[in-house]
Amino acid sequence: MAQTTVLITGATGSVSSSLLAALRGRPGVRTRALVRDPAKADALRSDGHEVVVADLEEPDTLTDAFDSVDILFLLTPASALEPSMGSNAVAAARRAGVRHIVRNSAIKAGHDAPNRNGRLHAQVEDAVKASGIPWTILRPHYYMQNLLSSAASVAAEGTLYMNMGEARVGMIDARDVGVFAAKVIEDPGRHAGKTYTPTGPERATMADAAATLAKVLGRPVKYVALPQDAARQAMLGFGLPRWFVGNVVDYGTIYSEGWGDFVTGDFKGVTGHDARSFAQFARDFAPAFGGSAVTAAHA
Ligand SMILES: NC(=O)c1ccc[n+]([C@@H]2O[C@H](COP(=O)([O-])OP(=O)(O)OC[C@H]3O[C@@H](n4cnc5c(N)ncnc54)[C@H](OP(=O)(O)O)[C@@H]3O)[C@@H](O)[C@H]2O)c1
């Protein structure tokens, strides 16, 4: 059987590690994980993935990584440098004769998006579409994994601090974005030229999320809606980079206004099954929130 080589960037991150797991052992598919730090790649190697060391900020490092690649899964980290990293990857893909690009973008990306990350993603989407290579764009909703930023305070004091106001959000488990991407990669021609917005199965407030965590952990968890300025000062105080802090505040501001209060049928439409619920996420990540590993039967 002819082999299809799939190059996966962001391989140590939330979405791409799930994609690699979903593609593992799939007949006819060779998975190649792009990492910056080979020391982080031992688990990927032992799972049977080929590993290449490269940096999306450094175009010269990409030539070998892209050699003989058929399908590129292009995920860039949330950063002001996303357009630069994206265009470096697209240029390398063109040189290498890549046949399909699956781009991990973000919810409602657009040049007129109200947030900086949405506008940066629009630039990368444009570069992908201008490449002449068939493409599929995923614009996932808010990741459930974002709540892990408050996991320590849930564990220590039973408080979920988020800057998301009281609005509902159709958040998705980042692992399901990887599952979704794997389905696209299975039959890229069917998904060429399509833009999807994968979401979770339900619209929930952060107070709903706290109540679910409380049920799973078996102790009270309350939600505190951080005002945007307080969130900004707290994150800067922790030494987080200014761009990152501004990005989180942008999203918190627009989500608080109901910008993310929707779900779509894209996940089920493409995969044929429901995305994970927040309760499932809470069970799977219970140890991070200070709980013990729990089984579905307990929550
Ligand atoms: N958070 C959300 O709610 C949300 C929702 C929709 C879309 N998104 C988008 O999803 C993407 C982030 O996905 P994620 O959460 O799965 O990522 P993540 O867990 O933050 O991981 C980022 C990955 O990028 C790699 N990376 C960083 N700089 C790199 C470079 N210069 N060259 C090559 N690789 C580099 C990191 O590798 P190292 O291990 O070397 O650091 C890591 O593997 C962003 O584009 C974001 O805008 C996020």
mmCIF file of C-alpha atoms and ligand atoms in Angstrom:
data_model
loop_
_atom_site.group_PDB
_atom_site.id
_atom_site.type_symbol
_atom_site.label_atom_id
_atom_site.label_comp_id
_atom_site.label_asym_id
_atom_site.label_seq_id
_atom_site.Cartn_x
_atom_site.Cartn_y
_atom_site.Cartn_z
ATOM 1 C CA MET A 1 0.000 0.000 0.000
ATOM 2 C CA ALA A 2 1.293 3.491 -0.860
ATOM 3 C CA GLN A 3 2.272 5.424 2.245
ATOM 4 C CA THR A 4 0.946 8.911 2.997
ATOM 5 C CA THR A 5 3.359 10.990 5.053
ATOM 6 C CA VAL A 6 1.646 13.411 7.426
ATOM 7 C CA LEU A 7 3.721 16.173 9.048
ATOM 8 C CA ILE A 8 2.263 17.429 12.327
ATOM 9 C CA THR A 9 3.453 20.693 13.866
ATOM 10 C CA GLY A 10 2.813 21.615 17.503
ATOM 11 C CA ALA A 11 3.428 17.940 18.218
ATOM 12 C CA THR A 12 3.994 18.358 21.959
ATOM 13 C CA GLY A 13 0.822 20.441 22.400
ATOM 14 C CA SER A 14 -2.776 19.637 23.340
ATOM 15 C CA VAL A 15 -4.342 19.288 19.886
ATOM 16 C CA SER A 16 -1.491 17.744 17.933
ATOM 17 C CA SER A 17 -0.652 15.122 20.555
ATOM 18 C CA SER A 18 -4.243 13.929 20.305
ATOM 19 C CA LEU A 19 -4.014 13.937 16.497
ATOM 20 C CA LEU A 20 -0.825 11.860 16.650
ATOM 21 C CA ALA A 21 -2.528 9.393 18.977
ATOM 22 C CA ALA A 22 -5.518 9.155 16.626
ATOM 23 C CA LEU A 23 -3.308 8.506 13.592
ATOM 24 C CA ARG A 24 -1.029 6.046 15.378
ATOM 25 C CA GLY A 25 -0.929 2.728 13.620
ATOM 26 C CA ARG A 26 -3.360 3.771 10.893
ATOM 27 C CA PRO A 27 -2.595 1.623 7.824
ATOM 28 C CA GLY A 28 -0.860 3.522 5.026
ATOM 29 C CA VAL A 29 -0.080 6.568 7.177
ATOM 30 C CA ARG A 30 3.391 7.640 8.263
ATOM 31 C CA THR A 31 3.282 10.244 11.006
ATOM 32 C CA ARG A 32 6.108 12.753 11.304
ATOM 33 C CA ALA A 33 6.130 14.967 14.408
ATOM 34 C CA LEU A 34 7.856 18.353 14.198
ATOM 35 C CA VAL A 35 9.381 19.367 17.530
ATOM 36 C CA ARG A 36 11.735 22.141 18.603
ATOM 37 C CA ASP A 37 13.291 20.240 21.472
ATOM 38 C CA PRO A 38 14.336 16.618 20.812
ATOM 39 C CA ALA A 39 14.375 15.996 24.560
ATOM 40 C CA LYS A 40 10.568 16.260 24.518
ATOM 41 C CA ALA A 41 10.208 13.674 21.748
ATOM 42 C CA ASP A 42 11.017 10.393 23.524
ATOM 43 C CA ALA A 43 7.367 9.453 24.056
ATOM 44 C CA LEU A 44 6.542 10.309 20.436
ATOM 45 C CA ARG A 45 9.370 8.077 19.213
ATOM 46 C CA SER A 46 8.378 5.204 21.436
ATOM 47 C CA ASP A 47 4.821 5.505 20.099
ATOM 48 C CA GLY A 48 6.254 4.886 16.631
ATOM 49 C CA HIS A 49 6.158 8.415 15.204
ATOM 50 C CA GLU A 50 9.029 9.750 13.146
ATOM 51 C CA VAL A 51 10.454 12.866 14.800
ATOM 52 C CA VAL A 52 12.043 15.866 13.076
ATOM 53 C CA VAL A 53 13.623 18.803 14.892
ATOM 54 C CA ALA A 54 12.801 22.202 13.393
ATOM 55 C CA ASP A 55 11.560 25.662 14.341
ATOM 56 C CA LEU A 56 8.727 27.397 12.488
ATOM 57 C CA GLU A 57 10.408 30.741 13.190
ATOM 58 C CA GLU A 58 13.492 29.582 11.257
ATOM 59 C CA PRO A 59 12.677 28.799 7.592
ATOM 60 C CA ASP A 60 16.093 27.214 7.013
ATOM 61 C CA THR A 61 15.267 24.450 9.484
ATOM 62 C CA LEU A 62 12.153 23.374 7.595
ATOM 63 C CA THR A 63 13.533 21.878 4.377
ATOM 64 C CA ASP A 64 14.382 18.427 5.723
ATOM 65 C CA ALA A 65 11.296 18.357 7.935
ATOM 66 C CA PHE A 66 9.018 18.879 4.933
ATOM 67 C CA ASP A 67 10.809 16.484 2.569
ATOM 68 C CA SER A 68 8.374 13.963 0.998
ATOM 69 C CA VAL A 69 5.431 15.222 3.051
ATOM 70 C CA ASP A 70 1.980 14.600 1.536
ATOM 71 C CA ILE A 71 -0.278 16.218 4.144
ATOM 72 C CA LEU A 72 0.636 19.051 6.522
ATOM 73 C CA PHE A 73 -1.256 19.608 9.778
ATOM 74 C CA LEU A 74 -0.293 23.188 10.505
ATOM 75 C CA LEU A 75 -0.714 24.278 14.108
ATOM 76 C CA THR A 76 1.170 27.309 15.347
ATOM 77 C CA PRO A 77 1.364 28.374 19.003
ATOM 78 C CA ALA A 78 -0.764 31.326 20.140
ATOM 79 C CA SER A 79 1.760 34.081 19.511
ATOM 80 C CA ALA A 80 2.197 37.407 17.754
ATOM 81 C CA LEU A 81 4.520 35.474 15.427
ATOM 82 C CA GLU A 82 1.779 33.190 14.061
ATOM 83 C CA PRO A 83 1.671 34.904 10.637
ATOM 84 C CA SER A 84 5.436 34.587 10.279
ATOM 85 C CA MET A 85 5.465 30.948 11.369
ATOM 86 C CA GLY A 86 2.477 30.214 9.147
ATOM 87 C CA SER A 87 4.027 31.748 6.054
ATOM 88 C CA ASN A 88 7.324 29.940 6.677
ATOM 89 C CA ALA A 89 5.427 26.651 6.847
ATOM 90 C CA VAL A 90 3.354 27.371 3.742
ATOM 91 C CA ALA A 91 6.473 28.310 1.751
ATOM 92 C CA ALA A 92 8.171 25.076 2.858
ATOM 93 C CA ALA A 93 5.044 23.116 1.927
ATOM 94 C CA ARG A 94 5.023 24.600 -1.570
ATOM 95 C CA ARG A 95 8.700 23.787 -2.098
ATOM 96 C CA ALA A 96 8.187 20.226 -0.905
ATOM 97 C CA GLY A 97 5.130 19.587 -3.099
ATOM 98 C CA VAL A 98 2.740 18.990 -0.180
ATOM 99 C CA ARG A 99 -0.666 17.858 -1.487
ATOM 100 C CA HIS A 100 -3.009 19.093 1.273
ATOM 101 C CA ILE A 101 -2.795 21.481 4.236
ATOM 102 C CA VAL A 102 -5.060 21.136 7.258
ATOM 103 C CA ARG A 103 -4.786 24.406 9.160
ATOM 104 C CA ASN A 104 -5.679 24.724 12.844
ATOM 105 C CA SER A 105 -7.074 28.262 13.021
ATOM 106 C CA ALA A 106 -9.440 29.717 15.636
ATOM 107 C CA ILE A 107 -13.108 30.508 16.128
ATOM 108 C CA LYS A 108 -14.404 33.328 13.889
ATOM 109 C CA ALA A 109 -10.976 34.199 12.482
ATOM 110 C CA GLY A 110 -11.231 37.255 10.254
ATOM 111 C CA HIS A 111 -9.521 40.499 9.345
ATOM 112 C CA ASP A 112 -12.397 42.271 11.109
ATOM 113 C CA ALA A 113 -12.355 40.002 14.184
ATOM 114 C CA PRO A 114 -12.612 41.920 17.465
ATOM 115 C CA ASN A 115 -9.552 40.129 18.913
ATOM 116 C CA ARG A 116 -5.893 40.106 17.932
ATOM 117 C CA ASN A 117 -5.648 36.318 17.664
ATOM 118 C CA GLY A 118 -8.581 36.144 15.255
ATOM 119 C CA ARG A 119 -6.950 38.753 13.020
ATOM 120 C CA LEU A 120 -3.577 36.947 13.063
ATOM 121 C CA HIS A 121 -5.260 33.669 12.173
ATOM 122 C CA ALA A 122 -6.946 35.396 9.214
ATOM 123 C CA GLN A 123 -3.485 36.205 7.856
ATOM 124 C CA VAL A 124 -2.381 32.578 8.073
ATOM 125 C CA GLU A 125 -5.645 31.386 6.514
ATOM 126 C CA ASP A 126 -4.975 33.769 3.600
ATOM 127 C CA ALA A 127 -1.445 32.396 3.171
ATOM 128 C CA VAL A 128 -2.770 28.830 3.152
ATOM 129 C CA LYS A 129 -5.494 29.665 0.617
ATOM 130 C CA ALA A 130 -3.032 31.529 -1.629
ATOM 131 C CA SER A 131 -0.603 28.599 -1.654
ATOM 132 C CA GLY A 132 -2.318 26.766 -4.488
ATOM 133 C CA ILE A 133 -2.327 23.655 -2.291
ATOM 134 C CA PRO A 134 -5.739 22.136 -1.456
ATOM 135 C CA TRP A 135 -6.662 23.056 2.115
ATOM 136 C CA THR A 136 -9.065 22.477 4.972
ATOM 137 C CA ILE A 137 -9.409 24.994 7.783
ATOM 138 C CA LEU A 138 -10.476 24.128 11.316
ATOM 139 C CA ARG A 139 -11.635 27.018 13.501
ATOM 140 C CA PRO A 140 -12.100 25.344 16.862
ATOM 141 C CA HIS A 141 -14.072 26.916 19.693
ATOM 142 C CA TYR A 142 -12.636 27.716 23.142
ATOM 143 C CA TYR A 143 -10.641 24.755 24.517
ATOM 144 C CA MET A 144 -11.802 23.194 27.789
ATOM 145 C CA GLN A 145 -8.094 22.861 28.589
ATOM 146 C CA ASN A 146 -8.010 26.660 29.140
ATOM 147 C CA LEU A 147 -9.625 25.977 32.518
ATOM 148 C CA LEU A 148 -6.440 24.190 33.581
ATOM 149 C CA SER A 149 -4.981 27.698 34.039
ATOM 150 C CA SER A 150 -7.110 27.856 37.222
ATOM 151 C CA ALA A 151 -6.626 24.210 38.244
ATOM 152 C CA ALA A 152 -4.244 25.057 41.098
ATOM 153 C CA SER A 153 -6.788 27.377 42.744
ATOM 154 C CA VAL A 154 -9.561 24.819 42.267
ATOM 155 C CA ALA A 155 -7.312 22.275 43.990
ATOM 156 C CA ALA A 156 -6.141 24.595 46.781
ATOM 157 C CA GLU A 157 -9.241 26.640 47.618
ATOM 158 C CA GLY A 158 -12.149 25.330 45.557
ATOM 159 C CA THR A 159 -12.298 28.452 43.390
ATOM 160 C CA LEU A 160 -12.353 28.608 39.605
ATOM 161 C CA TYR A 161 -11.080 32.038 38.574
ATOM 162 C CA MET A 162 -11.740 32.870 34.931
ATOM 163 C CA ASN A 163 -12.301 36.164 33.079
ATOM 164 C CA MET A 164 -15.275 34.788 31.126
ATOM 165 C CA GLY A 165 -18.151 36.672 32.767
ATOM 166 C CA GLU A 166 -21.501 34.874 33.015
ATOM 167 C CA ALA A 167 -21.944 34.014 29.337
ATOM 168 C CA ARG A 168 -22.342 30.568 27.838
ATOM 169 C CA VAL A 169 -19.549 29.118 25.686
ATOM 170 C CA GLY A 170 -19.676 26.125 23.316
ATOM 171 C CA MET A 171 -16.232 24.983 24.434
ATOM 172 C CA ILE A 172 -14.534 21.904 23.003
ATOM 173 C CA ASP A 173 -12.035 19.473 24.475
ATOM 174 C CA ALA A 174 -8.757 20.176 22.611
ATOM 175 C CA ARG A 175 -8.304 16.398 22.289
ATOM 176 C CA ASP A 176 -11.412 16.369 20.105
ATOM 177 C CA VAL A 177 -9.863 18.912 17.748
ATOM 178 C CA GLY A 178 -7.143 16.305 17.169
ATOM 179 C CA VAL A 179 -9.799 13.615 16.639
ATOM 180 C CA PHE A 180 -11.549 15.899 14.146
ATOM 181 C CA ALA A 181 -8.308 16.603 12.275
ATOM 182 C CA ALA A 182 -7.567 12.871 12.054
ATOM 183 C CA LYS A 183 -10.930 12.353 10.356
ATOM 184 C CA VAL A 184 -10.164 15.094 7.829
ATOM 185 C CA ILE A 185 -6.740 13.576 7.138
ATOM 186 C CA GLU A 186 -8.366 10.181 6.512
ATOM 187 C CA ASP A 187 -10.080 11.576 3.395
ATOM 188 C CA PRO A 188 -8.667 15.041 2.653
ATOM 189 C CA GLY A 189 -10.207 15.314 -0.814
ATOM 190 C CA ARG A 190 -13.698 15.174 0.708
ATOM 191 C CA HIS A 191 -12.864 18.123 2.950
ATOM 192 C CA ALA A 192 -10.894 20.251 0.472
ATOM 193 C CA GLY A 193 -11.888 23.921 0.447
ATOM 194 C CA LYS A 194 -14.000 23.549 3.594
ATOM 195 C CA THR A 195 -13.840 25.612 6.767
ATOM 196 C CA TYR A 196 -15.185 23.962 9.898
ATOM 197 C CA THR A 197 -15.930 25.271 13.379
ATOM 198 C CA PRO A 198 -15.711 22.272 15.714
ATOM 199 C CA THR A 199 -17.390 22.893 19.078
ATOM 200 C CA GLY A 200 -18.311 20.849 22.084
ATOM 201 C CA PRO A 201 -21.811 19.390 22.486
ATOM 202 C CA GLU A 202 -23.164 21.996 24.941
ATOM 203 C CA ARG A 203 -23.169 25.701 25.810
ATOM 204 C CA ALA A 204 -22.053 26.186 29.396
ATOM 205 C CA THR A 205 -21.128 29.068 31.678
ATOM 206 C CA MET A 206 -18.042 28.936 33.861
ATOM 207 C CA ALA A 207 -20.451 28.622 36.823
ATOM 208 C CA ASP A 208 -21.836 25.478 35.131
ATOM 209 C CA ALA A 209 -18.246 24.249 34.689
ATOM 210 C CA ALA A 210 -17.523 24.870 38.393
ATOM 211 C CA ALA A 211 -20.678 22.931 39.345
ATOM 212 C CA THR A 212 -19.568 20.006 37.163
ATOM 213 C CA LEU A 213 -16.091 20.082 38.696
ATOM 214 C CA ALA A 214 -17.676 20.083 42.168
ATOM 215 C CA LYS A 215 -19.718 17.005 41.294
ATOM 216 C CA VAL A 216 -16.721 15.171 39.880
ATOM 217 C CA LEU A 217 -14.346 16.177 42.702
ATOM 218 C CA GLY A 218 -16.939 15.591 45.422
ATOM 219 C CA ARG A 219 -16.388 18.980 47.099
ATOM 220 C CA PRO A 220 -17.565 22.571 46.572
ATOM 221 C CA VAL A 221 -16.126 24.577 43.690
ATOM 222 C CA LYS A 222 -17.277 28.136 43.122
ATOM 223 C CA TYR A 223 -16.705 30.313 40.082
ATOM 224 C CA VAL A 224 -15.339 33.830 40.474
ATOM 225 C CA ALA A 225 -15.731 35.973 37.355
ATOM 226 C CA LEU A 226 -12.548 38.019 37.228
ATOM 227 C CA PRO A 227 -12.980 41.534 35.803
ATOM 228 C CA GLN A 228 -10.721 41.985 32.769
ATOM 229 C CA ASP A 229 -8.419 44.518 34.462
ATOM 230 C CA ALA A 230 -7.956 42.260 37.474
ATOM 231 C CA ALA A 231 -7.187 39.322 35.183
ATOM 232 C CA ARG A 232 -4.675 41.420 33.245
ATOM 233 C CA GLN A 233 -2.876 42.594 36.389
ATOM 234 C CA ALA A 234 -2.804 39.085 37.860
ATOM 235 C CA MET A 235 -1.332 37.552 34.694
ATOM 236 C CA LEU A 236 1.251 40.317 34.295
ATOM 237 C CA GLY A 237 2.103 39.824 37.972
ATOM 238 C CA PHE A 238 2.782 36.137 37.251
ATOM 239 C CA GLY A 239 5.269 37.290 34.599
ATOM 240 C CA LEU A 240 3.231 36.121 31.616
ATOM 241 C CA PRO A 241 4.163 37.787 28.285
ATOM 242 C CA ARG A 242 2.216 40.929 27.357
ATOM 243 C CA TRP A 243 0.922 39.536 24.054
ATOM 244 C CA PHE A 244 -0.371 36.395 25.764
ATOM 245 C CA VAL A 245 -2.062 38.452 28.491
ATOM 246 C CA GLY A 246 -3.680 40.760 25.933
ATOM 247 C CA ASN A 247 -4.906 37.743 23.977
ATOM 248 C CA VAL A 248 -6.545 36.196 27.055
ATOM 249 C CA VAL A 249 -8.159 39.539 27.934
ATOM 250 C CA ASP A 250 -9.421 39.994 24.353
ATOM 251 C CA TYR A 251 -11.102 36.597 24.447
ATOM 252 C CA GLY A 252 -12.458 37.118 27.972
ATOM 253 C CA THR A 253 -13.993 40.432 26.928
ATOM 254 C CA ILE A 254 -15.792 39.124 23.853
ATOM 255 C CA TYR A 255 -16.817 35.805 25.377
ATOM 256 C CA SER A 256 -18.317 37.708 28.328
ATOM 257 C CA GLU A 257 -20.465 39.522 25.759
ATOM 258 C CA GLY A 258 -21.837 36.225 24.426
ATOM 259 C CA TRP A 259 -19.553 35.986 21.357
ATOM 260 C CA GLY A 260 -18.981 32.268 21.950
ATOM 261 C CA ASP A 261 -22.553 31.332 22.883
ATOM 262 C CA PHE A 262 -23.118 28.743 20.175
ATOM 263 C CA VAL A 263 -22.407 25.181 19.149
ATOM 264 C CA THR A 264 -22.253 23.759 15.630
ATOM 265 C CA GLY A 265 -22.965 20.337 14.156
ATOM 266 C CA ASP A 266 -19.526 20.193 12.515
ATOM 267 C CA PHE A 267 -17.935 17.764 14.970
ATOM 268 C CA LYS A 268 -20.643 15.127 14.665
ATOM 269 C CA GLY A 269 -21.084 15.836 10.957
ATOM 270 C CA VAL A 270 -17.456 14.970 10.225
ATOM 271 C CA THR A 271 -16.643 12.337 12.858
ATOM 272 C CA GLY A 272 -20.063 10.672 13.124
ATOM 273 C CA HIS A 273 -20.110 10.872 16.927
ATOM 274 C CA ASP A 274 -20.561 13.423 19.696
ATOM 275 C CA ALA A 275 -17.688 15.482 21.050
ATOM 276 C CA ARG A 276 -16.684 14.978 24.685
ATOM 277 C CA SER A 277 -18.819 16.756 27.265
ATOM 278 C CA PHE A 278 -17.343 19.029 29.910
ATOM 279 C CA ALA A 279 -18.184 16.330 32.472
ATOM 280 C CA GLN A 280 -15.958 13.905 30.573
ATOM 281 C CA PHE A 281 -13.157 16.473 30.483
ATOM 282 C CA ALA A 282 -13.572 17.055 34.231
ATOM 283 C CA ARG A 283 -13.367 13.329 34.955
ATOM 284 C CA ASP A 284 -10.300 12.848 32.768
ATOM 285 C CA PHE A 285 -8.473 15.849 34.235
ATOM 286 C CA ALA A 286 -9.674 15.435 37.832
ATOM 287 C CA PRO A 287 -6.127 14.884 39.187
ATOM 288 C CA ALA A 288 -5.043 18.268 37.776
ATOM 289 C CA PHE A 289 -7.909 19.905 39.717
ATOM 290 C CA GLY A 290 -6.847 18.195 42.932
ATOM 291 C CA GLY A 291 -9.088 15.161 42.689
ATOM 292 C CA SER A 292 -8.298 11.510 42.317
ATOM 293 C CA ALA A 293 -8.650 9.726 39.018
ATOM 294 C CA VAL A 294 -12.350 9.002 38.607
ATOM 295 C CA THR A 295 -14.289 6.690 36.400
ATOM 296 C CA ALA A 296 -17.402 7.495 34.464
ATOM 297 C CA ALA A 297 -19.458 5.571 36.991
ATOM 298 C CA HIS A 298 -18.683 8.064 39.747
ATOM 299 C CA ALA A 299 -19.785 11.298 38.110
HETATM 300 N N1 LIG B 1 -6.873 27.922 23.562
HETATM 301 C C1 LIG B 1 -7.997 27.985 22.841
HETATM 302 O O1 LIG B 1 -9.099 28.065 23.395
HETATM 303 C C2 LIG B 1 -7.938 27.920 21.340
HETATM 304 C C3 LIG B 1 -9.123 27.788 20.631
HETATM 305 C C4 LIG B 1 -9.073 27.747 19.222
HETATM 306 C C5 LIG B 1 -7.854 27.795 18.575
HETATM 307 N N2 LIG B 1 -6.705 27.923 19.311
HETATM 308 C C6 LIG B 1 -5.437 27.953 18.583
HETATM 309 O O2 LIG B 1 -4.800 26.698 18.787
HETATM 310 C C7 LIG B 1 -3.373 26.865 18.708
HETATM 311 C C8 LIG B 1 -2.726 26.296 19.941
HETATM 312 O O3 LIG B 1 -3.026 24.911 20.003
HETATM 313 P P1 LIG B 1 -2.617 24.039 21.282
HETATM 314 O O4 LIG B 1 -3.316 24.599 22.485
HETATM 315 O O5 LIG B 1 -2.782 22.611 20.963
HETATM 316 O O6 LIG B 1 -1.092 24.377 21.405
HETATM 317 P P2 LIG B 1 -0.174 24.257 22.706
HETATM 318 O O7 LIG B 1 -0.613 23.120 23.553
HETATM 319 O O8 LIG B 1 -0.043 25.618 23.295
HETATM 320 O O9 LIG B 1 1.213 23.850 22.042
HETATM 321 C C9 LIG B 1 1.914 24.715 21.173
HETATM 322 C C10 LIG B 1 2.842 23.864 20.341
HETATM 323 O O10 LIG B 1 3.567 24.711 19.429
HETATM 324 C C11 LIG B 1 4.953 24.370 19.518
HETATM 325 N N3 LIG B 1 5.770 25.523 19.154
HETATM 326 C C12 LIG B 1 5.928 26.669 19.840
HETATM 327 N N4 LIG B 1 6.757 27.494 19.178
HETATM 328 C C13 LIG B 1 7.167 26.827 18.067
HETATM 329 C C14 LIG B 1 8.048 27.127 17.010
HETATM 330 N N5 LIG B 1 8.694 28.311 16.957
HETATM 331 N N6 LIG B 1 8.256 26.203 16.038
HETATM 332 C C15 LIG B 1 7.602 25.000 16.086
HETATM 333 N N7 LIG B 1 6.748 24.665 17.056
HETATM 334 C C16 LIG B 1 6.533 25.559 18.039
HETATM 335 C C17 LIG B 1 5.138 23.960 20.956
HETATM 336 O O11 LIG B 1 6.326 23.213 21.067
HETATM 337 P P3 LIG B 1 7.287 23.255 22.377
HETATM 338 O O12 LIG B 1 6.956 22.008 23.129
HETATM 339 O O13 LIG B 1 8.648 23.235 21.805
HETATM 340 O O14 LIG B 1 6.972 24.531 23.128
HETATM 341 C C18 LIG B 1 3.888 23.120 21.172
HETATM 342 O O15 LIG B 1 4.046 21.833 20.623
HETATM 343 C C19 LIG B 1 -3.145 28.369 18.529
HETATM 344 O O16 LIG B 1 -3.021 28.659 17.163
HETATM 345 C C20 LIG B 1 -4.432 28.975 19.073
HETATM 346 O O17 LIG B 1 -4.700 30.274 18.551
HETATM 347 C C21 LIG B 1 -6.722 27.958 20.669
#
